[in-house]
């Protein structure tokens, strides 16, 4: 499961980076692009958290 945790951390980092770029962007088109991209990474992080929780529950049930 460490690979799932690594992926989760990467998505969270990318979310934060995109949000920062959006805040610093002076061009409204770029700002909107990075805000949408951060939303997509945030959703991927949420999906990864759910996958980790499901895998943990399955592991506990099997034990």
PDB file of N, CA and C in Angstrom:
ATOM      1  N   UNK A   1       0.801  -1.210   0.000  1.00  0.00           N
ATOM      2  CA  UNK A   1       0.000   0.000   0.000  1.00  0.00           C
ATOM      3  C   UNK A   1       0.846   1.278   0.000  1.00  0.00           C
ATOM      4  N   UNK A   2       2.146   1.200   0.194  1.00  0.00           N
ATOM      5  CA  UNK A   2       2.944   2.432   0.159  1.00  0.00           C
ATOM      6  C   UNK A   2       2.857   3.163  -1.181  1.00  0.00           C
ATOM      7  N   UNK A   3       2.700   2.397  -2.277  1.00  0.00           N
ATOM      8  CA  UNK A   3       2.600   3.057  -3.580  1.00  0.00           C
ATOM      9  C   UNK A   3       1.322   3.885  -3.677  1.00  0.00           C
ATOM     10  N   UNK A   4       0.241   3.426  -3.050  1.00  0.00           N
ATOM     11  CA  UNK A   4      -1.006   4.204  -3.044  1.00  0.00           C
ATOM     12  C   UNK A   4      -0.828   5.476  -2.224  1.00  0.00           C
ATOM     13  N   UNK A   5      -0.151   5.353  -1.094  1.00  0.00           N
ATOM     14  CA  UNK A   5       0.104   6.517  -0.238  1.00  0.00           C
ATOM     15  C   UNK A   5       0.999   7.522  -0.965  1.00  0.00           C
ATOM     16  N   UNK A   6       2.006   7.027  -1.687  1.00  0.00           N
ATOM     17  CA  UNK A   6       2.877   7.912  -2.460  1.00  0.00           C
ATOM     18  C   UNK A   6       2.087   8.658  -3.522  1.00  0.00           C
ATOM     19  N   UNK A   7       1.200   7.954  -4.182  1.00  0.00           N
ATOM     20  CA  UNK A   7       0.377   8.577  -5.225  1.00  0.00           C
ATOM     21  C   UNK A   7      -0.553   9.635  -4.618  1.00  0.00           C
ATOM     22  N   UNK A   8      -1.131   9.323  -3.460  1.00  0.00           N
ATOM     23  CA  UNK A   8      -1.992  10.283  -2.771  1.00  0.00           C
ATOM     24  C   UNK A   8      -1.213  11.559  -2.457  1.00  0.00           C
ATOM     25  N   UNK A   9      -0.023  11.402  -1.903  1.00  0.00           N
ATOM     26  CA  UNK A   9       0.794  12.564  -1.569  1.00  0.00           C
ATOM     27  C   UNK A   9       1.136  13.378  -2.820  1.00  0.00           C
ATOM     28  N   UNK A  10       1.399  12.696  -3.908  1.00  0.00           N
ATOM     29  CA  UNK A  10       1.714  13.397  -5.164  1.00  0.00           C
ATOM     30  C   UNK A  10       0.520  14.212  -5.654  1.00  0.00           C
ATOM     31  N   UNK A  11      -0.685  13.629  -5.597  1.00  0.00           N
ATOM     32  CA  UNK A  11      -1.882  14.363  -6.020  1.00  0.00           C
ATOM     33  C   UNK A  11      -2.129  15.568  -5.119  1.00  0.00           C
ATOM     34  N   UNK A  12      -1.893  15.412  -3.814  1.00  0.00           N
ATOM     35  CA  UNK A  12      -2.079  16.536  -2.892  1.00  0.00           C
ATOM     36  C   UNK A  12      -1.071  17.646  -3.177  1.00  0.00           C
ATOM     37  N   UNK A  13       0.163  17.262  -3.489  1.00  0.00           N
ATOM     38  CA  UNK A  13       1.196  18.248  -3.826  1.00  0.00           C
ATOM     39  C   UNK A  13       0.826  18.983  -5.108  1.00  0.00           C
ATOM     40  N   UNK A  14       0.393  18.232  -6.110  1.00  0.00           N
ATOM     41  CA  UNK A  14       0.007  18.853  -7.378  1.00  0.00           C
ATOM     42  C   UNK A  14      -1.182  19.793  -7.197  1.00  0.00           C
ATOM     43  N   UNK A  15      -2.119  19.420  -6.344  1.00  0.00           N
ATOM     44  CA  UNK A  15      -3.262  20.289  -6.050  1.00  0.00           C
ATOM     45  C   UNK A  15      -2.777  21.617  -5.488  1.00  0.00           C
ATOM     46  N   UNK A  16      -1.909  21.544  -4.495  1.00  0.00           N
ATOM     47  CA  UNK A  16      -1.396  22.764  -3.864  1.00  0.00           C
ATOM     48  C   UNK A  16      -0.597  23.615  -4.856  1.00  0.00           C
ATOM     49  N   UNK A  17       0.211  22.983  -5.685  1.00  0.00           N
ATOM     50  CA  UNK A  17       1.003  23.719  -6.667  1.00  0.00           C
ATOM     51  C   UNK A  17       0.101  24.437  -7.675  1.00  0.00           C
ATOM     52  N   UNK A  18      -0.916  23.747  -8.150  1.00  0.00           N
ATOM     53  CA  UNK A  18      -1.834  24.370  -9.118  1.00  0.00           C
ATOM     54  C   UNK A  18      -2.597  25.534  -8.486  1.00  0.00           C
ATOM     55  N   UNK A  19      -2.993  25.380  -7.226  1.00  0.00           N
ATOM     56  CA  UNK A  19      -3.684  26.471  -6.541  1.00  0.00           C
ATOM     57  C   UNK A  19      -2.775  27.688  -6.402  1.00  0.00           C
ATOM     58  N   UNK A  20      -1.511  27.451  -6.081  1.00  0.00           N
ATOM     59  CA  UNK A  20      -0.559  28.554  -5.953  1.00  0.00           C
ATOM     60  C   UNK A  20      -0.350  29.246  -7.297  1.00  0.00           C
ATOM     61  N   UNK A  21      -0.171  28.470  -8.347  1.00  0.00           N
ATOM     62  CA  UNK A  21       0.013  29.058  -9.682  1.00  0.00           C
ATOM     63  C   UNK A  21      -1.223  29.876 -10.061  1.00  0.00           C
ATOM     64  N   UNK A  22      -2.413  29.354  -9.746  1.00  0.00           N
ATOM     65  CA  UNK A  22      -3.646  30.085 -10.064  1.00  0.00           C
ATOM     66  C   UNK A  22      -3.699  31.416  -9.320  1.00  0.00           C
ATOM     67  N   UNK A  23      -3.269  31.417  -8.057  1.00  0.00           N
ATOM     68  CA  UNK A  23      -3.276  32.666  -7.280  1.00  0.00           C
ATOM     69  C   UNK A  23      -2.312  33.694  -7.856  1.00  0.00           C
ATOM     70  N   UNK A  24      -1.194  33.198  -8.387  1.00  0.00           N
ATOM     71  CA  UNK A  24      -0.170  34.103  -8.906  1.00  0.00           C
ATOM     72  C   UNK A  24      -0.404  34.526 -10.357  1.00  0.00           C
ATOM     73  N   UNK A  25      -1.278  33.821 -11.048  1.00  0.00           N
ATOM     74  CA  UNK A  25      -1.511  34.085 -12.467  1.00  0.00           C
ATOM     75  C   UNK A  25      -2.164  35.447 -12.660  1.00  0.00           C
ATOM     76  N   UNK A  26      -1.629  36.188 -13.602  1.00  0.00           N
ATOM     77  CA  UNK A  26      -2.226  37.483 -13.931  1.00  0.00           C
ATOM     78  C   UNK A  26      -3.200  37.365 -15.097  1.00  0.00           C
ATOM     79  N   UNK A  27      -3.070  36.305 -15.848  1.00  0.00           N
ATOM     80  CA  UNK A  27      -3.944  36.034 -16.988  1.00  0.00           C
ATOM     81  C   UNK A  27      -5.142  35.214 -16.497  1.00  0.00           C
ATOM     82  N   UNK A  28      -6.340  35.710 -16.718  1.00  0.00           N
ATOM     83  CA  UNK A  28      -7.540  35.029 -16.216  1.00  0.00           C
ATOM     84  C   UNK A  28      -7.730  33.653 -16.843  1.00  0.00           C
ATOM     85  N   UNK A  29      -7.318  33.483 -18.088  1.00  0.00           N
ATOM     86  CA  UNK A  29      -7.439  32.183 -18.744  1.00  0.00           C
ATOM     87  C   UNK A  29      -6.543  31.155 -18.051  1.00  0.00           C
ATOM     88  N   UNK A  30      -5.319  31.558 -17.774  1.00  0.00           N
ATOM     89  CA  UNK A  30      -4.399  30.650 -17.071  1.00  0.00           C
ATOM     90  C   UNK A  30      -4.884  30.380 -15.656  1.00  0.00           C
ATOM     91  N   UNK A  31      -5.414  31.393 -14.998  1.00  0.00           N
ATOM     92  CA  UNK A  31      -5.932  31.228 -13.638  1.00  0.00           C
ATOM     93  C   UNK A  31      -7.039  30.173 -13.615  1.00  0.00           C
ATOM     94  N   UNK A  32      -7.962  30.301 -14.539  1.00  0.00           N
ATOM     95  CA  UNK A  32      -9.063  29.329 -14.603  1.00  0.00           C
ATOM     96  C   UNK A  32      -8.559  27.938 -14.937  1.00  0.00           C
ATOM     97  N   UNK A  33      -7.587  27.840 -15.846  1.00  0.00           N
ATOM     98  CA  UNK A  33      -7.006  26.546 -16.208  1.00  0.00           C
ATOM     99  C   UNK A  33      -6.416  25.860 -14.982  1.00  0.00           C
ATOM    100  N   UNK A  34      -5.614  26.589 -14.212  1.00  0.00           N
ATOM    101  CA  UNK A  34      -4.968  25.980 -13.051  1.00  0.00           C
ATOM    102  C   UNK A  34      -5.953  25.696 -11.922  1.00  0.00           C
ATOM    103  N   UNK A  35      -7.004  26.482 -11.815  1.00  0.00           N
ATOM    104  CA  UNK A  35      -8.037  26.172 -10.826  1.00  0.00           C
ATOM    105  C   UNK A  35      -8.766  24.880 -11.188  1.00  0.00           C
ATOM    106  N   UNK A  36      -9.074  24.711 -12.468  1.00  0.00           N
ATOM    107  CA  UNK A  36      -9.722  23.472 -12.913  1.00  0.00           C
ATOM    108  C   UNK A  36      -8.790  22.284 -12.734  1.00  0.00           C
ATOM    109  N   UNK A  37      -7.525  22.477 -13.041  1.00  0.00           N
ATOM    110  CA  UNK A  37      -6.548  21.409 -12.872  1.00  0.00           C
ATOM    111  C   UNK A  37      -6.417  21.031 -11.395  1.00  0.00           C
ATOM    112  N   UNK A  38      -6.412  22.019 -10.521  1.00  0.00           N
ATOM    113  CA  UNK A  38      -6.336  21.715  -9.083  1.00  0.00           C
ATOM    114  C   UNK A  38      -7.576  20.950  -8.621  1.00  0.00           C
ATOM    115  N   UNK A  39      -8.725  21.281  -9.168  1.00  0.00           N
ATOM    116  CA  UNK A  39      -9.946  20.536  -8.822  1.00  0.00           C
ATOM    117  C   UNK A  39      -9.836  19.074  -9.266  1.00  0.00           C
ATOM    118  N   UNK A  40      -9.258  18.863 -10.432  1.00  0.00           N
ATOM    119  CA  UNK A  40      -9.100  17.486 -10.915  1.00  0.00           C
ATOM    120  C   UNK A  40      -8.129  16.705 -10.030  1.00  0.00           C
ATOM    121  N   UNK A  41      -7.019  17.330  -9.643  1.00  0.00           N
ATOM    122  CA  UNK A  41      -6.071  16.658  -8.746  1.00  0.00           C
ATOM    123  C   UNK A  41      -6.689  16.415  -7.373  1.00  0.00           C
ATOM    124  N   UNK A  42      -7.506  17.366  -6.904  1.00  0.00           N
ATOM    125  CA  UNK A  42      -8.185  17.190  -5.616  1.00  0.00           C
ATOM    126  C   UNK A  42      -9.119  15.972  -5.669  1.00  0.00           C
ATOM    127  N   UNK A  43      -9.824  15.810  -6.789  1.00  0.00           N
ATOM    128  CA  UNK A  43     -10.713  14.659  -6.948  1.00  0.00           C
ATOM    129  C   UNK A  43      -9.915  13.363  -7.002  1.00  0.00           C
ATOM    130  N   UNK A  44      -8.783  13.377  -7.693  1.00  0.00           N
ATOM    131  CA  UNK A  44      -7.929  12.192  -7.737  1.00  0.00           C
ATOM    132  C   UNK A  44      -7.425  11.839  -6.334  1.00  0.00           C
ATOM    133  N   UNK A  45      -7.072  12.846  -5.553  1.00  0.00           N
ATOM    134  CA  UNK A  45      -6.627  12.592  -4.176  1.00  0.00           C
ATOM    135  C   UNK A  45      -7.761  11.992  -3.349  1.00  0.00           C
ATOM    136  N   UNK A  46      -8.959  12.506  -3.526  1.00  0.00           N
ATOM    137  CA  UNK A  46     -10.115  11.957  -2.818  1.00  0.00           C
ATOM    138  C   UNK A  46     -10.359  10.505  -3.217  1.00  0.00           C
ATOM    139  N   UNK A  47     -10.294  10.228  -4.506  1.00  0.00           N
ATOM    140  CA  UNK A  47     -10.463   8.858  -4.990  1.00  0.00           C
ATOM    141  C   UNK A  47      -9.378   7.940  -4.430  1.00  0.00           C
ATOM    142  N   UNK A  48      -8.168   8.442  -4.335  1.00  0.00           N
ATOM    143  CA  UNK A  48      -7.063   7.640  -3.810  1.00  0.00           C
ATOM    144  C   UNK A  48      -7.262   7.362  -2.318  1.00  0.00           C
ATOM    145  N   UNK A  49      -7.738   8.371  -1.569  1.00  0.00           N
ATOM    146  CA  UNK A  49      -8.035   8.148  -0.143  1.00  0.00           C
ATOM    147  C   UNK A  49      -9.088   7.045   0.018  1.00  0.00           C
ATOM    148  N   UNK A  50     -10.103   7.077  -0.833  1.00  0.00           N
ATOM    149  CA  UNK A  50     -11.150   6.055  -0.767  1.00  0.00           C
ATOM    150  C   UNK A  50     -10.596   4.683  -1.116  1.00  0.00           C
ATOM    151  N   UNK A  51      -9.709   4.619  -2.103  1.00  0.00           N
ATOM    152  CA  UNK A  51      -9.097   3.349  -2.476  1.00  0.00           C
ATOM    153  C   UNK A  51      -8.242   2.804  -1.336  1.00  0.00           C
ATOM    154  N   UNK A  52      -7.504   3.678  -0.679  1.00  0.00           N
ATOM    155  CA  UNK A  52      -6.679   3.265   0.457  1.00  0.00           C
ATOM    156  C   UNK A  52      -7.554   2.745   1.588  1.00  0.00           C
ATOM    157  N   UNK A  53      -8.648   3.443   1.864  1.00  0.00           N
ATOM    158  CA  UNK A  53      -9.552   3.018   2.931  1.00  0.00           C
ATOM    159  C   UNK A  53     -10.201   1.677   2.600  1.00  0.00           C
ATOM    160  N   UNK A  54     -10.592   1.497   1.357  1.00  0.00           N
ATOM    161  CA  UNK A  54     -11.202   0.234   0.937  1.00  0.00           C
ATOM    162  C   UNK A  54     -10.207  -0.912   1.058  1.00  0.00           C
ATOM    163  N   UNK A  55      -8.988  -0.676   0.621  1.00  0.00           N
ATOM    164  CA  UNK A  55      -7.952  -1.708   0.695  1.00  0.00           C
ATOM    165  C   UNK A  55      -7.642  -2.055   2.145  1.00  0.00           C
ATOM    166  N   UNK A  56      -7.609  -1.052   3.013  1.00  0.00           N
ATOM    167  CA  UNK A  56      -7.353  -1.284   4.435  1.00  0.00           C
ATOM    168  C   UNK A  56      -8.490  -2.098   5.054  1.00  0.00           C
ATOM    169  N   UNK A  57      -9.720  -1.768   4.674  1.00  0.00           N
ATOM    170  CA  UNK A  57     -10.877  -2.515   5.197  1.00  0.00           C
ATOM    171  C   UNK A  57     -10.852  -3.961   4.722  1.00  0.00           C
ATOM    172  N   UNK A  58     -10.490  -4.174   3.472  1.00  0.00           N
ATOM    173  CA  UNK A  58     -10.404  -5.537   2.929  1.00  0.00           C
ATOM    174  C   UNK A  58      -9.309  -6.325   3.638  1.00  0.00           C
ATOM    175  N   UNK A  59      -8.206  -5.673   3.915  1.00  0.00           N
ATOM    176  CA  UNK A  59      -7.090  -6.333   4.598  1.00  0.00           C
ATOM    177  C   UNK A  59      -7.499  -6.732   6.022  1.00  0.00           C
ATOM    178  N   UNK A  60      -8.208  -5.846   6.708  1.00  0.00           N
ATOM    179  CA  UNK A  60      -8.667  -6.150   8.065  1.00  0.00           C
ATOM    180  C   UNK A  60      -9.688  -7.279   8.054  1.00  0.00           C
ATOM    181  N   UNK A  61     -10.578  -7.277   7.073  1.00  0.00           N
ATOM    182  CA  UNK A  61     -11.611  -8.312   6.993  1.00  0.00           C
ATOM    183  C   UNK A  61     -10.987  -9.686   6.724  1.00  0.00           C
ATOM    184  N   UNK A  62      -9.909  -9.697   5.958  1.00  0.00           N
ATOM    185  CA  UNK A  62      -9.256 -10.954   5.626  1.00  0.00           C
ATOM    186  C   UNK A  62      -8.442 -11.495   6.790  1.00  0.00           C
ATOM    187  N   UNK A  63      -8.073 -10.628   7.717  1.00  0.00           N
ATOM    188  CA  UNK A  63      -7.224 -11.067   8.846  1.00  0.00           C
ATOM    189  C   UNK A  63      -8.002 -11.733   9.945  1.00  0.00           C
TER     190      UNK A  63
END
